[in-house]
XYZ file of N, CA, C and O in Angstrom:
836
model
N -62.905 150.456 258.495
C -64.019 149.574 258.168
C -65.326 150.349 258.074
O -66.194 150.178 257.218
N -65.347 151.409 259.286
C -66.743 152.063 258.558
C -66.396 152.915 257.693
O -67.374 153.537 257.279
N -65.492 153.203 257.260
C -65.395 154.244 255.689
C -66.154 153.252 254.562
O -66.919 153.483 253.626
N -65.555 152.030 255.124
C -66.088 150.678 253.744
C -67.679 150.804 253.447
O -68.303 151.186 252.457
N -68.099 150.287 254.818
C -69.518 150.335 254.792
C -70.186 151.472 254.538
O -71.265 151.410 253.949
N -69.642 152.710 254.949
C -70.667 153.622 254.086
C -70.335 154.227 252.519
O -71.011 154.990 251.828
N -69.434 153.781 252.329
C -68.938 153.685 250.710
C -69.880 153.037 249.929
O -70.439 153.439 248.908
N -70.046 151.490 250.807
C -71.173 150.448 249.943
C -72.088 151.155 249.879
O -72.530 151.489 248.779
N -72.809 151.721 251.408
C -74.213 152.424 251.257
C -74.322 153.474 250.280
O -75.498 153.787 250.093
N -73.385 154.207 249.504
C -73.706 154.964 248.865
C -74.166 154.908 247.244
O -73.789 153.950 246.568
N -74.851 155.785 246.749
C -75.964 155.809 245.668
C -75.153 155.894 244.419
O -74.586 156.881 243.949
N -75.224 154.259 243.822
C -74.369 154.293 242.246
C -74.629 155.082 241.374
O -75.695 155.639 241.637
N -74.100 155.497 240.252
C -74.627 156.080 239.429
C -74.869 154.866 238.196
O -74.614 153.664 238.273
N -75.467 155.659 237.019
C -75.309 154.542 235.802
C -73.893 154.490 235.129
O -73.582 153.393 234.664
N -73.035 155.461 235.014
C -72.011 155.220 234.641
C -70.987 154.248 235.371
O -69.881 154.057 234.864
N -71.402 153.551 236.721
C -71.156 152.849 237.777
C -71.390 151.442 237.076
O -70.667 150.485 236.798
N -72.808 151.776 236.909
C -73.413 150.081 236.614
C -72.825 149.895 234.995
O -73.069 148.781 234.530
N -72.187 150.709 234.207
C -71.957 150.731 232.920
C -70.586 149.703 232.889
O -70.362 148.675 232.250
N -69.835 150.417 233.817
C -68.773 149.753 233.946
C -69.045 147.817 235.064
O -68.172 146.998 235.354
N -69.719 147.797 235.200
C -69.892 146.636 236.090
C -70.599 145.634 234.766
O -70.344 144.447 234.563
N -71.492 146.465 234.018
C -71.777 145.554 232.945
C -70.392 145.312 231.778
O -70.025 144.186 231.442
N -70.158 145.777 231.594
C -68.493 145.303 230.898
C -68.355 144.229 231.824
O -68.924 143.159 231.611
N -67.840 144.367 232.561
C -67.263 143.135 233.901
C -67.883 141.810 233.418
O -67.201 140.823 233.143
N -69.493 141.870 233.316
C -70.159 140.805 233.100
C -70.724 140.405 232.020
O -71.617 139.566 231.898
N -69.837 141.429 230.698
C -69.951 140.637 229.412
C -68.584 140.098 229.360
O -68.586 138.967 228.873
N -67.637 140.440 229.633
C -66.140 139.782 229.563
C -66.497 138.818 230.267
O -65.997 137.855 229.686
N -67.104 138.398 231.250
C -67.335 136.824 231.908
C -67.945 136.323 231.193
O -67.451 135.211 231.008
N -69.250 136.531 230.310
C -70.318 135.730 229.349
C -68.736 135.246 228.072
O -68.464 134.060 227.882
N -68.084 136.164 227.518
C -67.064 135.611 227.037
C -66.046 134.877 227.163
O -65.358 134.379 226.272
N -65.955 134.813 228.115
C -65.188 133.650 229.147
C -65.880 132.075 229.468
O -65.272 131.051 229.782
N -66.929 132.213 229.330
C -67.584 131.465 229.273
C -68.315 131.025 230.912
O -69.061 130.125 231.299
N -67.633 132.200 231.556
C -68.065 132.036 233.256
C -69.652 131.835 233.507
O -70.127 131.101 234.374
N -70.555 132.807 232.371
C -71.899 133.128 232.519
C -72.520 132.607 231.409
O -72.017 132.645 230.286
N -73.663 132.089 231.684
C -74.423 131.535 230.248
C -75.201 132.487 230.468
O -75.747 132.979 231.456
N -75.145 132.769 228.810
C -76.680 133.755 227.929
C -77.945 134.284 229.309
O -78.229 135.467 229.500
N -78.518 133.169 230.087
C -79.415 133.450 230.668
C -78.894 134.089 231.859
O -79.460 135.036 232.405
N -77.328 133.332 232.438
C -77.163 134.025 233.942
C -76.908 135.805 233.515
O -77.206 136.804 234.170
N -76.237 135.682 232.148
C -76.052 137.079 232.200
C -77.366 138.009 231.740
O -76.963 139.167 231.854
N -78.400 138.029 231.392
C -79.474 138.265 231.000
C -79.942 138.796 232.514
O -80.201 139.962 232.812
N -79.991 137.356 233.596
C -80.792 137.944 234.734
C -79.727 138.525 235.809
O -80.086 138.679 236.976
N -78.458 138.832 235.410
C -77.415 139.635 236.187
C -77.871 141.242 236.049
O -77.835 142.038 236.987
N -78.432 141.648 234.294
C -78.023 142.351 234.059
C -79.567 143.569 234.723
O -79.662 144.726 235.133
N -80.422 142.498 234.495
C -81.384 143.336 235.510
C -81.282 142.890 236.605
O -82.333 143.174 237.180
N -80.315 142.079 237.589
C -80.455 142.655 239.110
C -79.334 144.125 238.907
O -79.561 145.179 239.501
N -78.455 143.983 238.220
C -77.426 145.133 238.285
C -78.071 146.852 237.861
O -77.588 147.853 238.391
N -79.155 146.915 236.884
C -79.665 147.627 236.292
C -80.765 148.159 237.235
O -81.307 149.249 237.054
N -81.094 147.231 238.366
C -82.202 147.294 239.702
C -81.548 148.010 241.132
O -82.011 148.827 241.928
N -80.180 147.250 241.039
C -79.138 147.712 242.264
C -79.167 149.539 242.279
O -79.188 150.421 241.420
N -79.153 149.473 243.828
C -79.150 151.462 243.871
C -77.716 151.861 244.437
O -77.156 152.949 244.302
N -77.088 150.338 245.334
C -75.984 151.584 246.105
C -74.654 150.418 245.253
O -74.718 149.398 244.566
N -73.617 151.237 245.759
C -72.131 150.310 245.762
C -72.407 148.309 245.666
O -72.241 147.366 244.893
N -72.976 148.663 247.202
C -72.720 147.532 248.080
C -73.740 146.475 247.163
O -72.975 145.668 246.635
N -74.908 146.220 246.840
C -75.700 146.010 245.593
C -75.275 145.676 244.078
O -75.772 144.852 243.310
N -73.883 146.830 243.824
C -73.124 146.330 242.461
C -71.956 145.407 242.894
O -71.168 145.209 241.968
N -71.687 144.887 243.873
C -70.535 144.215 244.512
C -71.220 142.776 244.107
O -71.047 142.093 243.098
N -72.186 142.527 245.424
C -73.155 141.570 244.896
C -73.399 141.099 243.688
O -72.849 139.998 243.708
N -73.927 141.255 242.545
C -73.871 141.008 241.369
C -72.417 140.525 240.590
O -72.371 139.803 239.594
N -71.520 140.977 241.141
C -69.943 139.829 240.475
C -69.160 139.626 241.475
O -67.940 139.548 241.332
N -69.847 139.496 242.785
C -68.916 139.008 243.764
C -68.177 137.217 243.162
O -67.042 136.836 243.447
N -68.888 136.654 242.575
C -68.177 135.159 242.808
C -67.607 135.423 241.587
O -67.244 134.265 241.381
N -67.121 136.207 240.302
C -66.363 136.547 239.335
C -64.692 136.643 240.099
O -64.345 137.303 241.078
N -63.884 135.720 239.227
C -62.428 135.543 239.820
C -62.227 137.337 239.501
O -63.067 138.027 238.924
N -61.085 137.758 239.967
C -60.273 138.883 239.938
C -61.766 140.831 239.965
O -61.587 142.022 239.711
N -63.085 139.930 240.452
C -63.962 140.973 241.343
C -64.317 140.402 242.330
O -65.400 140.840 242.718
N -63.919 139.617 242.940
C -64.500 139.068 244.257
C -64.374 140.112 245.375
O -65.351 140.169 246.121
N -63.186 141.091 245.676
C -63.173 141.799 246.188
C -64.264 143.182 246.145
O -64.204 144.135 246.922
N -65.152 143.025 245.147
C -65.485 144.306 244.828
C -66.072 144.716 243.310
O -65.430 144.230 242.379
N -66.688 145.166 243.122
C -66.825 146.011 241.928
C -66.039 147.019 241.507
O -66.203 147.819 240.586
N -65.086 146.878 242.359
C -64.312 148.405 242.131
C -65.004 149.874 241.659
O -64.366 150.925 241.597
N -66.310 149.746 241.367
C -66.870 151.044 241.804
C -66.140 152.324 242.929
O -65.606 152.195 244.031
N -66.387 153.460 242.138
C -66.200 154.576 243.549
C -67.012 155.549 243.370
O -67.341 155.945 242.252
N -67.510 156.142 244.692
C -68.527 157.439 244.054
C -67.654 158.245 243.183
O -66.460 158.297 243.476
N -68.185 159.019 241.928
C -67.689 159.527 240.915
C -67.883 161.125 241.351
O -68.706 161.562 242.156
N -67.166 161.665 240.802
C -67.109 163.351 241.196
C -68.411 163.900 240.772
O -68.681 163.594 239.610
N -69.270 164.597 241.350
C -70.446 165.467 241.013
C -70.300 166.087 239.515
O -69.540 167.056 239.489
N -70.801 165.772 238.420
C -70.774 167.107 237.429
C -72.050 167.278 237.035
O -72.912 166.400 237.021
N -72.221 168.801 236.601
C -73.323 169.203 236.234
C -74.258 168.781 235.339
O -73.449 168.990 234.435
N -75.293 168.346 234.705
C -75.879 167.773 233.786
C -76.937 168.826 233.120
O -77.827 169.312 233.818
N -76.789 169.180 231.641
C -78.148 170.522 231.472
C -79.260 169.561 231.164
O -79.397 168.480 230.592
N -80.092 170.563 231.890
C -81.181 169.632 231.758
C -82.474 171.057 231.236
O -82.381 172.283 231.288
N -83.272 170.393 230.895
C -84.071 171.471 229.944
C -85.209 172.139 231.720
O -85.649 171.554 232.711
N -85.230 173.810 231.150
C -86.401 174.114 232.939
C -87.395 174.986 232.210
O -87.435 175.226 231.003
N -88.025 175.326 232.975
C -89.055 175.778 233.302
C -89.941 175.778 230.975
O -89.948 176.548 230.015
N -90.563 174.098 231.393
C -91.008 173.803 230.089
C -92.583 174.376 230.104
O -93.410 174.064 230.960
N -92.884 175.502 228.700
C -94.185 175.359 228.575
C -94.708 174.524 227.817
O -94.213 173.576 227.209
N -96.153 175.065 227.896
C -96.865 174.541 227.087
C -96.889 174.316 225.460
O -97.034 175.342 224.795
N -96.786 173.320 224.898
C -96.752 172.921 223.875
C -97.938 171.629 223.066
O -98.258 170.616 223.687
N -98.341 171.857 221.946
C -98.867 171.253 221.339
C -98.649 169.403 221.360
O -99.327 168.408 221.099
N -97.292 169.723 221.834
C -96.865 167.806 221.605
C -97.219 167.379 222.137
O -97.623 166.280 221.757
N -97.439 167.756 223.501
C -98.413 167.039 224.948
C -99.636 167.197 225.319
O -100.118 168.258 225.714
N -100.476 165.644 225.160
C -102.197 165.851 225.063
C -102.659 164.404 224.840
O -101.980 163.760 224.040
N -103.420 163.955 225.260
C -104.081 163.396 224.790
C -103.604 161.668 225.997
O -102.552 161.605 226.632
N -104.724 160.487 225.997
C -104.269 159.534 226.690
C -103.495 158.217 225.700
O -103.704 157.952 224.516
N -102.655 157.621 226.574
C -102.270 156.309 225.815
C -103.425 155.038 225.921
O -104.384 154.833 226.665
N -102.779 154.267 224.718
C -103.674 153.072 225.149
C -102.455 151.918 225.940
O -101.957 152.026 227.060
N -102.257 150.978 225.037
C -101.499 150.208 225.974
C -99.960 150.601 225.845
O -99.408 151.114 224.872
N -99.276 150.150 227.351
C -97.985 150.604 228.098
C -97.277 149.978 227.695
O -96.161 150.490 227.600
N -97.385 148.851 227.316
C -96.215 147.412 227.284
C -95.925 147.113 225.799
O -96.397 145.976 225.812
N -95.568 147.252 224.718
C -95.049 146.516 223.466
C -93.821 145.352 223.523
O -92.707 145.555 224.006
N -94.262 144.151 222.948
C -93.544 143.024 222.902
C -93.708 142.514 221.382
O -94.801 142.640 220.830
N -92.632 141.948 220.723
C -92.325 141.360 219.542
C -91.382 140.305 219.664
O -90.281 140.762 219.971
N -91.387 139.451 219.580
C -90.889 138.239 220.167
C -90.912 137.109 218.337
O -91.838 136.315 218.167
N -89.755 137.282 217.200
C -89.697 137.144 216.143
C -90.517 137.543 215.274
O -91.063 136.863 214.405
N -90.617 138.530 215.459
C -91.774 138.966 214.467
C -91.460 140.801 214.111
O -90.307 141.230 214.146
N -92.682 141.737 213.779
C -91.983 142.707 213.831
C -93.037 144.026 214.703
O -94.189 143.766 215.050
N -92.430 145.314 214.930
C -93.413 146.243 215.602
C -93.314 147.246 214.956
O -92.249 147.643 214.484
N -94.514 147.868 214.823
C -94.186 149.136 214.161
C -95.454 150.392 214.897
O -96.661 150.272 215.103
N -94.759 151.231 215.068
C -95.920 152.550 215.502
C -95.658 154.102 214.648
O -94.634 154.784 214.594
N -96.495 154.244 214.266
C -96.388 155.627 213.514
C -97.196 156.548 213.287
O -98.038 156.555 214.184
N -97.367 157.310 212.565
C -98.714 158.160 211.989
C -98.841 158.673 213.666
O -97.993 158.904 214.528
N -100.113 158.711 213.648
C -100.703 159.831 214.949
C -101.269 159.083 216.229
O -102.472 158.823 216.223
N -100.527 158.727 217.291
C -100.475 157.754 218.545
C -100.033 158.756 219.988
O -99.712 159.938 220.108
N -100.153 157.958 220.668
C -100.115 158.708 221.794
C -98.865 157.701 222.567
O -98.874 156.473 222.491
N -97.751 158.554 223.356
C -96.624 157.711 223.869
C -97.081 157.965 225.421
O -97.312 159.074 225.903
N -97.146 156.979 225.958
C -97.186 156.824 227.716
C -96.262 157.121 228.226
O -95.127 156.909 227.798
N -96.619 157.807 229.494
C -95.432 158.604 229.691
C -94.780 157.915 230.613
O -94.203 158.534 231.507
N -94.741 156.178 230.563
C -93.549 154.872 230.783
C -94.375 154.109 229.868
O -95.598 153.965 229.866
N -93.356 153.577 228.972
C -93.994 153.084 227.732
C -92.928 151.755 227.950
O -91.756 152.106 227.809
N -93.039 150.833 228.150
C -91.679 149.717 227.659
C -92.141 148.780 226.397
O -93.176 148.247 225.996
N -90.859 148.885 226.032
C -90.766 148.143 224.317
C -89.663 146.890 224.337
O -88.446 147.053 224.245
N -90.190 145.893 224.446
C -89.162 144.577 224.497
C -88.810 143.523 222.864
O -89.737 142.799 222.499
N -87.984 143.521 222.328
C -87.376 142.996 221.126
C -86.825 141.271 221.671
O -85.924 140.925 222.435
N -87.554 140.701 221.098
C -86.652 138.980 221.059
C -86.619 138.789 220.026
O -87.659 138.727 219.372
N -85.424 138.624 219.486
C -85.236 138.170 217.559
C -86.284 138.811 217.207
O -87.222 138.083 216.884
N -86.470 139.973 217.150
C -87.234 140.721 216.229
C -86.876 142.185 216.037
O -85.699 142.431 216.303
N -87.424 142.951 215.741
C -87.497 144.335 215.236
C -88.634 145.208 215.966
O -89.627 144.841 216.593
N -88.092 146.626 215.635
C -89.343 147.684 216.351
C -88.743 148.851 215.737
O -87.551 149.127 215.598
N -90.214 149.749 215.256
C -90.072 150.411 214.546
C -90.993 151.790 215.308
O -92.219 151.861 215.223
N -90.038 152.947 216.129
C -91.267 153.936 216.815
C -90.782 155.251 215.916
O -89.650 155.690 215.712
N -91.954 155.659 215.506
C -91.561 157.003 214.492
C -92.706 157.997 215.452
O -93.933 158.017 215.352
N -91.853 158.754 216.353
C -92.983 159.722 217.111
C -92.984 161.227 216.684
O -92.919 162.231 217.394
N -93.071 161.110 215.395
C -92.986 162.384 214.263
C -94.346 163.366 214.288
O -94.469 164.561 214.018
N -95.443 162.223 214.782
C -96.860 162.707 214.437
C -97.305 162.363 215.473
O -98.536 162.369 215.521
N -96.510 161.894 216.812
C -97.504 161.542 217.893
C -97.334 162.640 219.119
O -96.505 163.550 219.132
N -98.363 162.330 220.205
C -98.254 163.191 220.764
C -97.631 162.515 221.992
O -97.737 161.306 222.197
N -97.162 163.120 222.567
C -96.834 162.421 224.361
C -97.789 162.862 225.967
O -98.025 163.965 226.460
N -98.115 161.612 226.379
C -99.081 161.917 227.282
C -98.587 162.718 228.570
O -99.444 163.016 229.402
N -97.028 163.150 228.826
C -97.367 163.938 229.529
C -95.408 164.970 229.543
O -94.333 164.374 229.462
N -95.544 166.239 229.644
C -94.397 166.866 229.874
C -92.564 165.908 229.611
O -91.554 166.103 228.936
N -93.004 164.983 230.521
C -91.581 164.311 230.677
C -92.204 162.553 230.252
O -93.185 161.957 230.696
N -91.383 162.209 229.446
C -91.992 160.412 229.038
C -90.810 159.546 229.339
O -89.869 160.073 229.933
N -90.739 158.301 229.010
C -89.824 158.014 229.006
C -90.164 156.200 228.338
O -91.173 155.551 228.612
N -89.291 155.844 227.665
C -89.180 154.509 226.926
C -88.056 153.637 227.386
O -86.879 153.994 227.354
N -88.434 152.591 227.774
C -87.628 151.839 228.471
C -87.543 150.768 227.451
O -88.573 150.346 226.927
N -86.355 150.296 227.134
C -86.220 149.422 225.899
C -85.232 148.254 226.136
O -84.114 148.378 226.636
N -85.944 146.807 225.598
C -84.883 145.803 226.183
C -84.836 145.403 224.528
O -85.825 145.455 223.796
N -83.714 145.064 224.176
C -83.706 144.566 222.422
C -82.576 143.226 223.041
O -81.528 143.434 223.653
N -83.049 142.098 222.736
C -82.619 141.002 222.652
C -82.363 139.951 221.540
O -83.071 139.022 221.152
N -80.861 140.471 221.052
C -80.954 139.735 219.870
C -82.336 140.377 218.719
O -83.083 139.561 218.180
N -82.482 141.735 218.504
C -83.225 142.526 217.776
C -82.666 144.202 217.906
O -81.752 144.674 218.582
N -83.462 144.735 217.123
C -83.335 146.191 217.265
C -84.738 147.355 217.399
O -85.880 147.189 216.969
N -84.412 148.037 217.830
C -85.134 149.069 217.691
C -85.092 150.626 217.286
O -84.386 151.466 217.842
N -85.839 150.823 216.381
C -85.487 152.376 215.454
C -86.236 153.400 216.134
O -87.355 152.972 216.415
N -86.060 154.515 216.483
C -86.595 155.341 217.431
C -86.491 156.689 216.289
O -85.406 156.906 215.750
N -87.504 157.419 216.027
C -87.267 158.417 215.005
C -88.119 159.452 216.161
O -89.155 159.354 216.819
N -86.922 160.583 215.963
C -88.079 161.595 217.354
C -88.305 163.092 216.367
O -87.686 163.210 215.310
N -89.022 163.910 216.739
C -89.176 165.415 216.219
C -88.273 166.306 216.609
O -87.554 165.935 217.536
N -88.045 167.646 216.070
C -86.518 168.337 215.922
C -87.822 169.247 217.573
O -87.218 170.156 218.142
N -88.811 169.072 217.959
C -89.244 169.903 218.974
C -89.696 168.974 220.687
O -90.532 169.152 221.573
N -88.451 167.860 220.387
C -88.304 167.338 221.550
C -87.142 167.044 222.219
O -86.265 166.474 221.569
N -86.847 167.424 223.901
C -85.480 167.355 224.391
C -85.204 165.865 224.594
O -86.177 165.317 225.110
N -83.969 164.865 224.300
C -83.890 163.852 224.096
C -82.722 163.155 224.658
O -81.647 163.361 224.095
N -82.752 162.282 225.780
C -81.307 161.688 226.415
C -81.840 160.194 226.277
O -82.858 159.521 226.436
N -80.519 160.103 225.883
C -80.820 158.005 225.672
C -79.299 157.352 226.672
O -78.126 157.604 226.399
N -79.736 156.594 227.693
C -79.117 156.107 228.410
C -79.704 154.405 228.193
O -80.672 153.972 228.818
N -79.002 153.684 227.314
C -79.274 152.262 226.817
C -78.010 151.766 227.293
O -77.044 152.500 227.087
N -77.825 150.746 227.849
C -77.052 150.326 228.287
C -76.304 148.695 227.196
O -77.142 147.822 226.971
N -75.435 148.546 226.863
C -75.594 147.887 225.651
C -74.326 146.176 226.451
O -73.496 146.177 227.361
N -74.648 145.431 225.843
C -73.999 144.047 226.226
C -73.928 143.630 225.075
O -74.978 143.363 224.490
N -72.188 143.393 224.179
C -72.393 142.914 223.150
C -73.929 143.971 222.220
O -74.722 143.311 221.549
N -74.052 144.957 222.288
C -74.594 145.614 221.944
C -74.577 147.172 222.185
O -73.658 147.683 222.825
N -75.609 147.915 221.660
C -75.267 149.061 222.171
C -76.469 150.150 221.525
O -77.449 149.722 220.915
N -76.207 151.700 221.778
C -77.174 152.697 221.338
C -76.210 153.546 220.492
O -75.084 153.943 220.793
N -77.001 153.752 219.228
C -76.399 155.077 218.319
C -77.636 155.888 218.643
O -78.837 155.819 218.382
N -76.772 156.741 219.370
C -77.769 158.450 219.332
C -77.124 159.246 218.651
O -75.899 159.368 218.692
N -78.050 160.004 217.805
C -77.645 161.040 217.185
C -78.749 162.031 217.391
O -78.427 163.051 216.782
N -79.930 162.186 217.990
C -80.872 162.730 218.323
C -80.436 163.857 219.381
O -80.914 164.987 219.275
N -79.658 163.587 220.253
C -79.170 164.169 221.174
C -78.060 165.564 221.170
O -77.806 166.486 221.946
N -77.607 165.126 219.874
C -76.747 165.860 219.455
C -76.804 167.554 219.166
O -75.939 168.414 219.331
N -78.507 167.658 218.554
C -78.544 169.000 218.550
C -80.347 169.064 219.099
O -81.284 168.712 218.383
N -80.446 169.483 220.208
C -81.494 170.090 221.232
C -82.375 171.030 220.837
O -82.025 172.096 220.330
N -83.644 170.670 221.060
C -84.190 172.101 220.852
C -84.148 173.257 222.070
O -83.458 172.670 222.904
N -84.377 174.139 222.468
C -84.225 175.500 223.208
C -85.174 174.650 224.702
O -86.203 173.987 224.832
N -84.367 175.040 225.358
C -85.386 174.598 226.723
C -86.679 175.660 227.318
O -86.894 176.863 227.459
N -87.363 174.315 227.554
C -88.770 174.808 227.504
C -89.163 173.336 227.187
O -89.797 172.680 228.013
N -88.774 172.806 225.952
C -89.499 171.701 225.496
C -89.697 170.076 225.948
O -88.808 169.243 226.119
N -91.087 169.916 226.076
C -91.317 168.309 226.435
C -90.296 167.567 226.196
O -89.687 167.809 225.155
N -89.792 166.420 227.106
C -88.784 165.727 227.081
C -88.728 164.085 227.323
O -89.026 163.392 228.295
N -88.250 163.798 226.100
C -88.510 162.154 226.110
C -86.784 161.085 226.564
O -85.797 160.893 225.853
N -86.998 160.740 227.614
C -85.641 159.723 227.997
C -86.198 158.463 227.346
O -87.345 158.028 227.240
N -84.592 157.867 226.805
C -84.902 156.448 226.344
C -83.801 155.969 227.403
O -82.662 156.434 227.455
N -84.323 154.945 228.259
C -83.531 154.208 228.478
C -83.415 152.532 228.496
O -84.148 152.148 227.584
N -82.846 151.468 229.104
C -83.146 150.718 228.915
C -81.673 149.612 228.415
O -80.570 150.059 228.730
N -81.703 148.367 227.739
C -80.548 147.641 227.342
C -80.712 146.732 226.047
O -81.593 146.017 225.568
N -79.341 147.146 225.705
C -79.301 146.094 224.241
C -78.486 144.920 224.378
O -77.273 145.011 224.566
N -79.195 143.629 224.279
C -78.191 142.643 224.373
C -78.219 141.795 223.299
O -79.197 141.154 222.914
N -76.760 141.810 222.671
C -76.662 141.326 221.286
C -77.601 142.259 220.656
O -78.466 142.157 221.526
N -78.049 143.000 219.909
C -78.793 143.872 219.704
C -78.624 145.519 219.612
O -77.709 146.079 220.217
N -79.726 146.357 218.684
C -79.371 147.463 219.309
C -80.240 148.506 219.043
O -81.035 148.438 218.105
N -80.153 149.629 219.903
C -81.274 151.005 219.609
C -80.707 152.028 218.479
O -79.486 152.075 218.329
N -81.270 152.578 217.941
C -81.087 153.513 216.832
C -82.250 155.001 217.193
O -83.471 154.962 217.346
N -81.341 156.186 217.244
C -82.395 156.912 217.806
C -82.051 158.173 216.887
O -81.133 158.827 217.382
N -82.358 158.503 216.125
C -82.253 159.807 215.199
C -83.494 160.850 214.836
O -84.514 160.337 214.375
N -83.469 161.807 214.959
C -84.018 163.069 214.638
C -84.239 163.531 213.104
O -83.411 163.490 212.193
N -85.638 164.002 213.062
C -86.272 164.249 212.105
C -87.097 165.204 212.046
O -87.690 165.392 213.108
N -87.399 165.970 211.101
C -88.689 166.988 211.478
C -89.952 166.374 211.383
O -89.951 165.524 210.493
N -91.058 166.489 211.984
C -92.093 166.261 212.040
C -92.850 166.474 210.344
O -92.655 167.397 209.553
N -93.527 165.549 210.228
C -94.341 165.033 208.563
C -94.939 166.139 208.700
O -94.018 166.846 208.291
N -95.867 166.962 208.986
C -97.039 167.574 208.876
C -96.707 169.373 209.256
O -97.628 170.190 209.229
């Protein structure tokens, strides 16, 4: 029994909560969860830090009541970009943090500045971020993205390091940005965030200018 309990106490990963969100779109298809319970499941699950936290979230789900069946996952290495200099891409302040489009559409381009926590929320609508010509306010940024029943197009420069961890419900993320890296050293933008019904699009481009 205390092997149990400190199992719960221990620190999920996202590939943890990835699999727990499956769990709780196969219930929205089942018809166990309506649109909204699974909506506000998916940010307590996306909020949860240990085991015991992702249990909670589909404990009253028939055949997870026991559990999330989560287990800590084996350690593997992750490259991650070090010792980044100085570069031209990073400078300058943002204005506002929060973008919302709620049927309608968003668009950012030309020469802007990205906060370095920027969140971008989609309801039946569209979003359009082309950060080809912008600069980022600081070393490491990051975009947190909820697309609901919408999408969002993410166009980045071939001189930024780029991981997209979107978590998708009935939705999902095409990265292709990720695919080929520039040399480490370079400013680094995470997208993360969730697509429900919906989805992110994140591809690489060289910079206009």
């Amino acid at each position: 029994m205390t092997e149990s309990r400190d199992e719960r106490a221990l620190r999920a990963s996202d590939s943890d909560r990835d699999r727990v969100a499956d769990r709780l779109r196969e219930a929205a298809a089942e018809g166990r969860l309506s649109l909204t319970e699974l909506d506000e499941r998916i940010d307590a699950l996306y909020a949860a830090k240990t085991y015991g936290e992702l249990d909670q979230v589909v404990e009253d789900l028939p055949g997870v009541a026991s559990g999330s069946g989560v287990s800590p996952p084996a350690v593997t290495a992750e490259r991650r970009p070090t010792g980044r200099r100085p570069t031209g891409r990073v400078g300058g302040r943002a204005g506002s943090r929060v973008s919302k489009a709620v049927f309608s559409g968003l668009q950012r381009r030309g020469r802007w500045v990205v906060p370095e926590r920027y969140s971008v929320k989609v309801v039946f609508a569209g979003a359009e971020l082309d950060l080809r010509e912008a600069q980022l306010e600081a070393d490491e940024v990051e975009i947190d993205v909820k697309a609901v029943f919408g999408g969002v197009a993410i166009t980045v420069p071939d001189d930024v390091y780029v991981t997209v961890d979107v978590a998708g419900v009935f939705g999902g993320a095409n990265d292709a940005a990720s695919l080929q890296q520039p040399p480490d050293g370079a400013p680094v933008l995470r997208i993360t965030g969730k697509a429900v019904f919906g989805g992110v699009d994140v591809r690489r481009k060289p910079a206009t200018s």
